[in-house]
Amino acid sequence: MTQHDVICISSIDWDFIWQGHQEIMTRLAAGGHRVLFIENTGVRPPRFGDLPRVVSRLRNWRRGTKGFREERPNLFIHSPIVVPLPYSRIAQWLNTRVLMRGINRWMRAVGVTRPVVWTFLPTPLARAVIADIDPALTIYYCIDDLASSSKEARKIVKSEQALFKSADLVFVTSERLRERAAQSSSRVHLFPFAVNLAVFQKSREQNEAVPADLAALRRPVAGYVGGLHQWVDQDLLAAVAAKLPNVSFALIGPEQTDVSRLKALPNV
């Protein structure tokens, strides 16, 4: 099998909840492909609530050498320090140069020439970095409707349309996203997220004690593991919870939107 060098422009940080970003890049690294995972450079200006993420980024930058660290064999993490203004042309110019200085240093150090770029971000900064890298192949994995995540992020629409057109391959996680991407590209493939069954099976076989907060819930329990983002259908969850008052609903993951309505339900 041919080995490739892959530069991943991620929309999340490595230490965020484990999902497709980390799973795919880990599998590629385990298969012998050398991977550079660039942590999230943002789709909107920061808010006060993002302070813990800023602190985490600074901590991650210090953990490595000039923001780079080897997380496991063939897998390197880059925690860049960038100006958090994703739609400012001046910030984009500066951030592109800061990022490319680090990327070029890493490429020279490990002997990379024309890598594959796999991006989860369709921002102008991501596209500028891709253009400067001049990759052998560009893959855009559209996993979310980022434009609807905030008022500021709506500015991403034109940039994403340009990436749909220029990418060699476009993967999407849903039929709705496929229909949107197909308006700009004929190279769109449905590639939904799945689950690593081996991880769950290992947990079952270990037969460890159930955490106290879950053990205290009335059975049966309907569980969800993942981010509680705006596209989680809270209306549907609330309606189901109301119709099944004898079922406990355990939602496990970071709160990425207002979930006060769900918290008010006695069996959620």
GROMACS .gro file of C-alpha atoms in nm:
model
  268
    1MET     CA    1   0.000   0.000   0.000
    2THR     CA    2   0.128   0.346  -0.093
    3GLN     CA    3   0.201   0.563   0.211
    4HIS     CA    4   0.088   0.925   0.204
    5ASP     CA    5   0.154   1.236   0.407
    6VAL     CA    6  -0.172   1.395   0.523
    7ILE     CA    7  -0.226   1.745   0.660
    8CYS     CA    8  -0.559   1.767   0.840
    9ILE     CA    9  -0.714   2.112   0.895
   10SER     CA   10  -0.953   2.032   1.176
   11SER     CA   11  -1.264   2.212   1.297
   12ILE     CA   12  -1.206   2.089   1.655
   13ASP     CA   13  -0.909   2.051   1.890
   14TRP     CA   14  -0.749   1.713   1.941
   15ASP     CA   15  -0.850   1.692   2.309
   16PHE     CA   16  -1.215   1.777   2.238
   17ILE     CA   17  -1.473   1.495   2.249
   18TRP     CA   18  -1.357   1.204   2.035
   19GLN     CA   19  -1.532   1.197   1.699
   20GLY     CA   20  -1.469   1.145   1.329
   21HIS     CA   21  -1.180   1.390   1.309
   22GLN     CA   22  -0.963   1.201   1.557
   23GLU     CA   23  -1.089   0.856   1.455
   24ILE     CA   24  -1.012   0.898   1.084
   25MET     CA   25  -0.669   1.053   1.138
   26THR     CA   26  -0.580   0.788   1.396
   27ARG     CA   27  -0.676   0.513   1.152
   28LEU     CA   28  -0.467   0.675   0.877
   29ALA     CA   29  -0.167   0.703   1.109
   30ALA     CA   30  -0.206   0.341   1.220
   31GLY     CA   31  -0.206   0.243   0.852
   32GLY     CA   32   0.137   0.396   0.807
   33HIS     CA   33   0.036   0.735   0.670
   34ARG     CA   34   0.207   1.031   0.834
   35VAL     CA   35  -0.049   1.283   0.964
   36LEU     CA   36  -0.027   1.644   1.082
   37PHE     CA   37  -0.347   1.738   1.270
   38ILE     CA   38  -0.392   2.118   1.283
   39GLU     CA   39  -0.627   2.216   1.562
   40ASN     CA   40  -0.926   2.445   1.506
   41THR     CA   41  -0.846   2.795   1.379
   42GLY     CA   42  -1.208   2.910   1.420
   43VAL     CA   43  -1.518   3.000   1.220
   44ARG     CA   44  -1.623   3.300   1.433
   45PRO     CA   45  -1.469   3.559   1.665
   46PRO     CA   46  -1.424   3.435   2.024
   47ARG     CA   47  -1.675   3.503   2.301
   48PHE     CA   48  -1.629   3.523   2.675
   49GLY     CA   49  -1.745   3.163   2.704
   50ASP     CA   50  -1.455   3.055   2.482
   51LEU     CA   51  -1.198   3.155   2.746
   52PRO     CA   52  -1.140   2.793   2.861
   53ARG     CA   53  -1.067   2.695   2.499
   54VAL     CA   54  -0.817   2.981   2.467
   55VAL     CA   55  -0.642   2.868   2.785
   56SER     CA   56  -0.642   2.510   2.655
   57ARG     CA   57  -0.487   2.622   2.325
   58LEU     CA   58  -0.208   2.807   2.504
   59ARG     CA   59  -0.148   2.501   2.722
   60ASN     CA   60  -0.135   2.274   2.417
   61TRP     CA   61   0.106   2.509   2.239
   62ARG     CA   62   0.339   2.496   2.538
   63ARG     CA   63   0.320   2.115   2.555
   64GLY     CA   64   0.501   2.082   2.223
   65THR     CA   65   0.790   2.240   2.038
   66LYS     CA   66   0.670   2.571   1.892
   67GLY     CA   67   0.317   2.430   1.899
   68PHE     CA   68   0.401   2.087   1.754
   69ARG     CA   69   0.395   1.755   1.938
   70GLU     CA   70   0.391   1.388   1.843
   71GLU     CA   71   0.074   1.237   1.988
   72ARG     CA   72   0.148   0.881   1.872
   73PRO     CA   73   0.350   0.715   1.593
   74ASN     CA   74   0.290   0.892   1.259
   75LEU     CA   75   0.050   1.142   1.418
   76PHE     CA   76   0.158   1.498   1.498
   77ILE     CA   77  -0.057   1.771   1.653
   78HIS     CA   78  -0.015   2.141   1.577
   79SER     CA   79  -0.174   2.393   1.816
   80PRO     CA   80  -0.135   2.723   1.629
   81ILE     CA   81  -0.168   3.064   1.791
   82VAL     CA   82  -0.366   3.278   1.545
   83VAL     CA   83  -0.551   3.609   1.546
   84PRO     CA   84  -0.914   3.504   1.617
   85LEU     CA   85  -1.076   3.712   1.342
   86PRO     CA   86  -1.160   3.456   1.071
   87TYR     CA   87  -1.312   3.704   0.823
   88SER     CA   88  -1.062   3.988   0.852
   89ARG     CA   89  -0.838   4.010   0.546
   90ILE     CA   90  -0.551   4.150   0.751
   91ALA     CA   91  -0.586   3.870   1.008
   92GLN     CA   92  -0.610   3.612   0.729
   93TRP     CA   93  -0.291   3.743   0.569
   94LEU     CA   94  -0.108   3.729   0.901
   95ASN     CA   95  -0.251   3.393   1.008
   96THR     CA   96  -0.171   3.231   0.674
   97ARG     CA   97   0.192   3.330   0.709
   98VAL     CA   98   0.212   3.219   1.071
   99LEU     CA   99   0.055   2.883   0.986
  100MET     CA  100   0.264   2.826   0.673
  101ARG     CA  101   0.585   2.908   0.858
  102GLY     CA  102   0.510   2.630   1.104
  103ILE     CA  103   0.378   2.387   0.843
  104ASN     CA  104   0.678   2.438   0.616
  105ARG     CA  105   0.912   2.387   0.911
  106TRP     CA  106   0.738   2.057   0.992
  107MET     CA  107   0.738   1.946   0.628
  108ARG     CA  108   1.112   2.008   0.596
  109ALA     CA  109   1.184   1.834   0.927
  110VAL     CA  110   1.000   1.513   0.833
  111GLY     CA  111   1.064   1.520   0.458
  112VAL     CA  112   0.716   1.601   0.322
  113THR     CA  113   0.681   1.741  -0.031
  114ARG     CA  114   0.325   1.737  -0.174
  115PRO     CA  115   0.089   1.603   0.092
  116VAL     CA  116  -0.279   1.524   0.080
  117VAL     CA  117  -0.479   1.798   0.255
  118TRP     CA  118  -0.792   1.683   0.437
  119THR     CA  119  -0.987   1.980   0.567
  120PHE     CA  120  -1.293   1.994   0.791
  121LEU     CA  121  -1.289   2.376   0.769
  122PRO     CA  122  -1.412   2.576   0.466
  123THR     CA  123  -1.292   2.914   0.598
  124PRO     CA  124  -1.094   3.164   0.388
  125LEU     CA  125  -0.792   3.088   0.608
  126ALA     CA  126  -0.817   2.716   0.539
  127ARG     CA  127  -0.844   2.778   0.165
  128ALA     CA  128  -0.545   3.013   0.171
  129VAL     CA  129  -0.334   2.755   0.353
  130ILE     CA  130  -0.440   2.485   0.105
  131ALA     CA  131  -0.338   2.707  -0.186
  132ASP     CA  132   0.003   2.773  -0.032
  133ILE     CA  133   0.064   2.404   0.041
  134ASP     CA  134  -0.023   2.308  -0.321
  135PRO     CA  135  -0.133   1.955  -0.221
  136ALA     CA  136  -0.140   1.646  -0.438
  137LEU     CA  137  -0.506   1.602  -0.340
  138THR     CA  138  -0.759   1.816  -0.152
  139ILE     CA  139  -1.040   1.652   0.043
  140TYR     CA  140  -1.315   1.853   0.211
  141TYR     CA  141  -1.521   1.665   0.468
  142CYS     CA  142  -1.837   1.867   0.527
  143ILE     CA  143  -1.974   1.733   0.854
  144ASP     CA  144  -2.186   2.027   0.974
  145ASP     CA  145  -2.390   2.318   0.846
  146LEU     CA  146  -2.135   2.562   0.989
  147ALA     CA  147  -2.306   2.865   0.836
  148SER     CA  148  -2.602   2.817   1.070
  149SER     CA  149  -2.391   2.788   1.385
  150SER     CA  150  -2.382   3.165   1.447
  151LYS     CA  151  -2.456   3.501   1.284
  152GLU     CA  152  -2.087   3.560   1.222
  153ALA     CA  153  -2.038   3.216   1.070
  154ARG     CA  154  -2.287   3.290   0.791
  155LYS     CA  155  -2.000   3.470   0.622
  156ILE     CA  156  -1.856   3.127   0.552
  157VAL     CA  157  -2.109   3.044   0.278
  158LYS     CA  158  -1.917   3.189  -0.019
  159SER     CA  159  -1.591   3.041   0.100
  160GLU     CA  160  -1.749   2.698   0.138
  161GLN     CA  161  -1.902   2.713  -0.209
  162ALA     CA  162  -1.557   2.791  -0.349
  163LEU     CA  163  -1.411   2.494  -0.162
  164PHE     CA  164  -1.686   2.264  -0.291
  165LYS     CA  165  -1.580   2.361  -0.644
  166SER     CA  166  -1.204   2.338  -0.595
  167ALA     CA  167  -1.175   2.023  -0.379
  168ASP     CA  168  -1.082   1.700  -0.555
  169LEU     CA  169  -1.313   1.503  -0.325
  170VAL     CA  170  -1.603   1.617  -0.107
  171PHE     CA  171  -1.740   1.395   0.170
  172VAL     CA  172  -2.062   1.479   0.357
  173THR     CA  173  -2.234   1.326   0.659
  174SER     CA  174  -2.597   1.362   0.551
  175GLU     CA  175  -2.821   1.365   0.248
  176ARG     CA  176  -2.912   1.728   0.316
  177LEU     CA  177  -2.546   1.829   0.303
  178ARG     CA  178  -2.495   1.615  -0.009
  179GLU     CA  179  -2.771   1.800  -0.192
  180ARG     CA  180  -2.617   2.134  -0.101
  181ALA     CA  181  -2.264   2.032  -0.199
  182ALA     CA  182  -2.383   1.876  -0.525
  183GLN     CA  183  -2.496   2.219  -0.645
  184SER     CA  184  -2.128   2.314  -0.675
  185SER     CA  185  -1.946   1.982  -0.728
  186SER     CA  186  -1.990   1.650  -0.907
  187ARG     CA  187  -1.735   1.485  -0.675
  188VAL     CA  188  -1.956   1.452  -0.365
  189HIS     CA  189  -1.982   1.128  -0.166
  190LEU     CA  190  -2.201   1.045   0.134
  191PHE     CA  191  -1.971   0.940   0.421
  192PRO     CA  192  -2.171   0.946   0.749
  193PHE     CA  193  -2.007   0.914   1.089
  194ALA     CA  194  -2.033   0.571   1.249
  195VAL     CA  195  -1.918   0.411   1.574
  196ASN     CA  196  -1.609   0.218   1.676
  197LEU     CA  197  -1.782  -0.095   1.803
  198ALA     CA  198  -1.455  -0.243   1.934
  199VAL     CA  199  -1.426   0.037   2.191
  200PHE     CA  200  -1.777  -0.023   2.325
  201GLN     CA  201  -1.730  -0.400   2.322
  202LYS     CA  202  -1.408  -0.364   2.524
  203SER     CA  203  -1.594  -0.153   2.780
  204ARG     CA  204  -1.867  -0.418   2.806
  205GLU     CA  205  -1.615  -0.699   2.851
  206GLN     CA  206  -1.430  -0.514   3.128
  207ASN     CA  207  -1.753  -0.517   3.331
  208GLU     CA  208  -1.657  -0.208   3.528
  209ALA     CA  209  -1.894  -0.052   3.779
  210VAL     CA  210  -2.149   0.189   3.636
  211PRO     CA  211  -2.069   0.552   3.737
  212ALA     CA  212  -2.271   0.659   4.040
  213ASP     CA  213  -2.475   0.926   3.860
  214LEU     CA  214  -2.585   0.677   3.593
  215ALA     CA  215  -2.639   0.393   3.839
  216ALA     CA  216  -2.886   0.612   4.029
  217LEU     CA  217  -3.112   0.658   3.725
  218ARG     CA  218  -3.440   0.470   3.701
  219ARG     CA  219  -3.435   0.194   3.439
  220PRO     CA  220  -3.470   0.169   3.145
  221VAL     CA  221  -3.218   0.432   3.029
  222ALA     CA  222  -3.201   0.580   2.679
  223GLY     CA  223  -2.850   0.713   2.626
  224TYR     CA  224  -2.680   0.962   2.394
  225VAL     CA  225  -2.307   1.036   2.380
  226GLY     CA  226  -2.188   1.343   2.188
  227GLY     CA  227  -2.197   1.718   2.173
  228LEU     CA  228  -2.526   1.888   2.262
  229HIS     CA  229  -2.519   2.127   1.969
  230GLN     CA  230  -2.791   2.340   1.813
  231TRP     CA  231  -2.879   2.074   1.556
  232VAL     CA  232  -2.975   1.822   1.823
  233ASP     CA  233  -3.355   1.816   1.791
  234GLN     CA  234  -3.454   1.931   2.139
  235ASP     CA  235  -3.822   1.954   2.045
  236LEU     CA  236  -3.821   1.586   1.949
  237LEU     CA  237  -3.630   1.485   2.263
  238ALA     CA  238  -3.866   1.678   2.487
  239ALA     CA  239  -4.172   1.527   2.317
  240VAL     CA  240  -4.037   1.172   2.348
  241ALA     CA  241  -3.936   1.226   2.711
  242ALA     CA  242  -4.288   1.353   2.788
  243LYS     CA  243  -4.448   1.048   2.623
  244LEU     CA  244  -4.214   0.806   2.805
  245PRO     CA  245  -4.209   0.935   3.165
  246ASN     CA  246  -4.085   0.600   3.296
  247VAL     CA  247  -3.770   0.611   3.079
  248SER     CA  248  -3.460   0.800   3.192
  249PHE     CA  249  -3.277   0.991   2.917
  250ALA     CA  250  -2.902   1.031   2.981
  251LEU     CA  251  -2.731   1.284   2.752
  252ILE     CA  252  -2.354   1.272   2.789
  253GLY     CA  253  -2.140   1.541   2.627
  254PRO     CA  254  -2.046   1.910   2.629
  255GLU     CA  255  -2.325   2.168   2.624
  256GLN     CA  256  -2.268   2.367   2.303
  257THR     CA  257  -2.604   2.542   2.305
  258ASP     CA  258  -2.880   2.632   2.552
  259VAL     CA  259  -3.023   2.305   2.691
  260SER     CA  260  -3.219   2.457   2.981
  261ARG     CA  261  -3.545   2.322   2.837
  262LEU     CA  262  -3.414   1.965   2.852
  263LYS     CA  263  -3.264   2.015   3.197
  264ALA     CA  264  -3.606   2.113   3.327
  265LEU     CA  265  -3.753   1.775   3.234
  266PRO     CA  266  -3.759   1.535   3.532
  267ASN     CA  267  -3.651   1.227   3.335
  268VAL     CA  268  -3.370   1.391   3.132
   0.00000   0.00000   0.00000
